[in-house]
Short mmCIF file of N, CA and C in Angstrom, two decimals:
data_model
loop_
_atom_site.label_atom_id
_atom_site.label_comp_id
_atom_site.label_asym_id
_atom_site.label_seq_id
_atom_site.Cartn_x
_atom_site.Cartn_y
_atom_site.Cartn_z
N UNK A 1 0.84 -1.19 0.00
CA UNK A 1 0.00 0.00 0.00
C UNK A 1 0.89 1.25 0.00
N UNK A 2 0.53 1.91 -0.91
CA UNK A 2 1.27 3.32 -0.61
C UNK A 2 1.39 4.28 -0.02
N UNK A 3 1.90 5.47 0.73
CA UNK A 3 1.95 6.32 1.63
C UNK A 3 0.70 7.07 1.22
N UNK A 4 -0.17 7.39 2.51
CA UNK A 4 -0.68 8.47 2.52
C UNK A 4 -0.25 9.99 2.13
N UNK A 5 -1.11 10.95 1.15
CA UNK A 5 -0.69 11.98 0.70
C UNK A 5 -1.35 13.08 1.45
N UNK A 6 -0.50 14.25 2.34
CA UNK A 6 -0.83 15.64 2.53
C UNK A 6 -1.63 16.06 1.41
N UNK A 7 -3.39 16.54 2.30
CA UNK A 7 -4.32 17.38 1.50
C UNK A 7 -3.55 18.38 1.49
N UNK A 8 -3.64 18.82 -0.11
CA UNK A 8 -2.87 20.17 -0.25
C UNK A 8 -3.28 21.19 0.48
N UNK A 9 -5.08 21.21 0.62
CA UNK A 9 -5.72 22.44 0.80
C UNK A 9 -5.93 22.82 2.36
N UNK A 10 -5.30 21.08 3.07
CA UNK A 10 -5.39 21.30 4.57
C UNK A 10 -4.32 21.71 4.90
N UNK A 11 -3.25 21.58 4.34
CA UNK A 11 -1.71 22.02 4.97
C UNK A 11 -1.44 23.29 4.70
N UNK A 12 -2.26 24.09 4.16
CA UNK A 12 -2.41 25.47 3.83
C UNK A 12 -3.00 26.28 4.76
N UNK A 13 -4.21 25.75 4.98
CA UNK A 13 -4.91 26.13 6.36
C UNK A 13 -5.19 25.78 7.69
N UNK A 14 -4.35 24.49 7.78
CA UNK A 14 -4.27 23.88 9.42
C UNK A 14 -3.06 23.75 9.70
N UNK A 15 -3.11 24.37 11.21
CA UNK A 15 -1.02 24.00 11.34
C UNK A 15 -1.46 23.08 12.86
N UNK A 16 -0.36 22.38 12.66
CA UNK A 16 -0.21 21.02 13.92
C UNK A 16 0.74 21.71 14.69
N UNK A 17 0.46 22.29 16.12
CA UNK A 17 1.87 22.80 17.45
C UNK A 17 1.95 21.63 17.83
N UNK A 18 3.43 21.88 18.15
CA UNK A 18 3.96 20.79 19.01
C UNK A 18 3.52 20.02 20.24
N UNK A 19 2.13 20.54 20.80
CA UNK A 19 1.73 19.80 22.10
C UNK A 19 0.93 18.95 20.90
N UNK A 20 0.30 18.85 19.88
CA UNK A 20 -0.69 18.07 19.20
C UNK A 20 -2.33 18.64 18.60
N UNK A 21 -1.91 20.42 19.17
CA UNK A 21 -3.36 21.30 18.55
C UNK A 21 -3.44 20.90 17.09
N UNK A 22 -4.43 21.24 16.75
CA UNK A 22 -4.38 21.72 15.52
C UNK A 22 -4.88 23.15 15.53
N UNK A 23 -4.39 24.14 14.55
CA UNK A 23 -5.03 25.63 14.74
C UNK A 23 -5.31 26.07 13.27
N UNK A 24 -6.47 26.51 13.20
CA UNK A 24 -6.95 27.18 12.51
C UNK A 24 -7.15 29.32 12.18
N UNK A 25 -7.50 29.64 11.38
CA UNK A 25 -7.85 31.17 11.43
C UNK A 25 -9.07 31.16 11.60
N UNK A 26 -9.43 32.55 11.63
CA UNK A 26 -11.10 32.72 11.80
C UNK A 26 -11.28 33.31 10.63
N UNK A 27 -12.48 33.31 10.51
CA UNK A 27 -13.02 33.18 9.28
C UNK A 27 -13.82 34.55 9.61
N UNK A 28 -14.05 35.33 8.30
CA UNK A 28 -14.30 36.91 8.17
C UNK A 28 -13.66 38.13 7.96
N UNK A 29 -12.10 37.42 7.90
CA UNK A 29 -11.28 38.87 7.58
C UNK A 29 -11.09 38.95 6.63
N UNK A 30 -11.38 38.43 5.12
CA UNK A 30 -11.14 38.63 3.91
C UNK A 30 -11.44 39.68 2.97
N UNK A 31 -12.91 39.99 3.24
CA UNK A 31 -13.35 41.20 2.59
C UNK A 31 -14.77 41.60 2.99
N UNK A 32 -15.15 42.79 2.46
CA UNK A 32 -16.39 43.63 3.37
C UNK A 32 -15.86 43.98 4.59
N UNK A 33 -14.88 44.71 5.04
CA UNK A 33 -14.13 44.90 5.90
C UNK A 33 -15.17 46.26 6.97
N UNK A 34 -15.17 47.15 5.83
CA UNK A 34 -15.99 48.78 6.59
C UNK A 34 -17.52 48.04 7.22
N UNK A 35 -17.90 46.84 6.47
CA UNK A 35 -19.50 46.59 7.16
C UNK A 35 -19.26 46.21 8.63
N UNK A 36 -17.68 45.63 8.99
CA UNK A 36 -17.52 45.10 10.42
C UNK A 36 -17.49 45.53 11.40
N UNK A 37 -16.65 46.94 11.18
CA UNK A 37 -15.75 47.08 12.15
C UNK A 37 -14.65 46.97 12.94
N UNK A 38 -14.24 47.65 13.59
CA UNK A 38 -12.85 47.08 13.94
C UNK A 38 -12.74 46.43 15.41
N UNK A 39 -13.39 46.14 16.42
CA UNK A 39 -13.56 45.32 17.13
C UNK A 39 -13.63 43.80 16.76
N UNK A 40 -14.29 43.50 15.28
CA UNK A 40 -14.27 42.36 14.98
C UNK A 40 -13.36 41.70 14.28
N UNK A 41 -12.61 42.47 14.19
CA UNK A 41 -11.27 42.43 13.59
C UNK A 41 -10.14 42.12 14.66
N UNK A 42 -10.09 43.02 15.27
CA UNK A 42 -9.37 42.49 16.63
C UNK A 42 -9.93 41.14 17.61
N UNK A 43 -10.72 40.55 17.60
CA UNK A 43 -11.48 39.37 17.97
C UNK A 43 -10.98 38.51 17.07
N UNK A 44 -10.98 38.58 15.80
CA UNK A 44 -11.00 37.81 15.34
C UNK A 44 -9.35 37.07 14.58
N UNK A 45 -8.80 38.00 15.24
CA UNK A 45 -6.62 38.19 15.31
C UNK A 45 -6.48 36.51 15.12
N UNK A 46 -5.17 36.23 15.48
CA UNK A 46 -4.38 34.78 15.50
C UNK A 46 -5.46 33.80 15.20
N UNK A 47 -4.92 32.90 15.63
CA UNK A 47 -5.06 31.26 15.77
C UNK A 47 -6.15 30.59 16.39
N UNK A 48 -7.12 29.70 16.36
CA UNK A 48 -7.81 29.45 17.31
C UNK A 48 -8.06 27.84 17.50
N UNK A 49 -8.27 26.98 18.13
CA UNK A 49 -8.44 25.76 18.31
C UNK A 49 -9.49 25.14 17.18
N UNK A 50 -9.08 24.28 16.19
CA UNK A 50 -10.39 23.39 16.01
C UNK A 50 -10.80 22.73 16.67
N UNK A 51 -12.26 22.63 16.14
CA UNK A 51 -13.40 21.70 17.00
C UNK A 51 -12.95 20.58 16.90
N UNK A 52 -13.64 20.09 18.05
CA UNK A 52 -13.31 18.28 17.71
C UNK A 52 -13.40 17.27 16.51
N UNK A 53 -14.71 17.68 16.13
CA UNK A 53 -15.48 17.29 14.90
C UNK A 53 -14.23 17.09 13.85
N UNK A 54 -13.79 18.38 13.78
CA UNK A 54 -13.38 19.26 12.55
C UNK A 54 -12.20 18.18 12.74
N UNK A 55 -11.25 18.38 14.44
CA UNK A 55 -9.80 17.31 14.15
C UNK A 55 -10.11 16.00 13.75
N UNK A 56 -11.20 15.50 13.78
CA UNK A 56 -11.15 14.01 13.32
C UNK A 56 -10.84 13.79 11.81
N UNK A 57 -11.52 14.92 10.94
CA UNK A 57 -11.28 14.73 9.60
C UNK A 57 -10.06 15.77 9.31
N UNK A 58 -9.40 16.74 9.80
CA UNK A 58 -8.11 16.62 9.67
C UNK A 58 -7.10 16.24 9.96
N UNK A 59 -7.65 15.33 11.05
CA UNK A 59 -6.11 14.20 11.13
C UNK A 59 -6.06 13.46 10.07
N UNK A 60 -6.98 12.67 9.67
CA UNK A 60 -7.14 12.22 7.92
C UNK A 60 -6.57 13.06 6.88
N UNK A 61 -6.78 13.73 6.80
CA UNK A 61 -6.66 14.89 5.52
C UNK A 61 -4.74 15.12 5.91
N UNK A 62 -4.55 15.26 6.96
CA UNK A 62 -3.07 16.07 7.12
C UNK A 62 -1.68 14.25 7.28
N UNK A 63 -2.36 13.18 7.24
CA UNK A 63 -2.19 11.90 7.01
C UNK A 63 -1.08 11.89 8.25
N UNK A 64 -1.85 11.53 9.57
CA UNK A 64 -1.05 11.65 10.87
C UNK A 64 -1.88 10.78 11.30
#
């Protein structure tokens, strides 16, 4: 059987830290920026934990 292959599109947008997170961005800073505001912008800064749900199918996807 052959090696499992890195989803391209997950290793782009999920990073694995060294304790075993996986972290994601938040979602909304791309565009329509003036409808937000800037509180939601600052909320919505760094990294944040995926859901559980979510790590089950990117431990699959990231082939770990």
């Amino acid at each position: 059987m052959p090696k499992m292959k890195t989803h391209s599109g997950a290793k782009k947008r999920i990073k694995i830290t060294g304790s075993g997170k996986y972290m994601r961005r938040q979602a909304g800073r791309g565009h329509l920026k003036l409808a937000k505001g800037k509180h939601v912008f600052r909320r919505r800064a760094g990294l944040v934990n995926l859901a559980p749900g979510d790590r089950r199918i990117a431990k699959k996807l990231m082939a770990k």
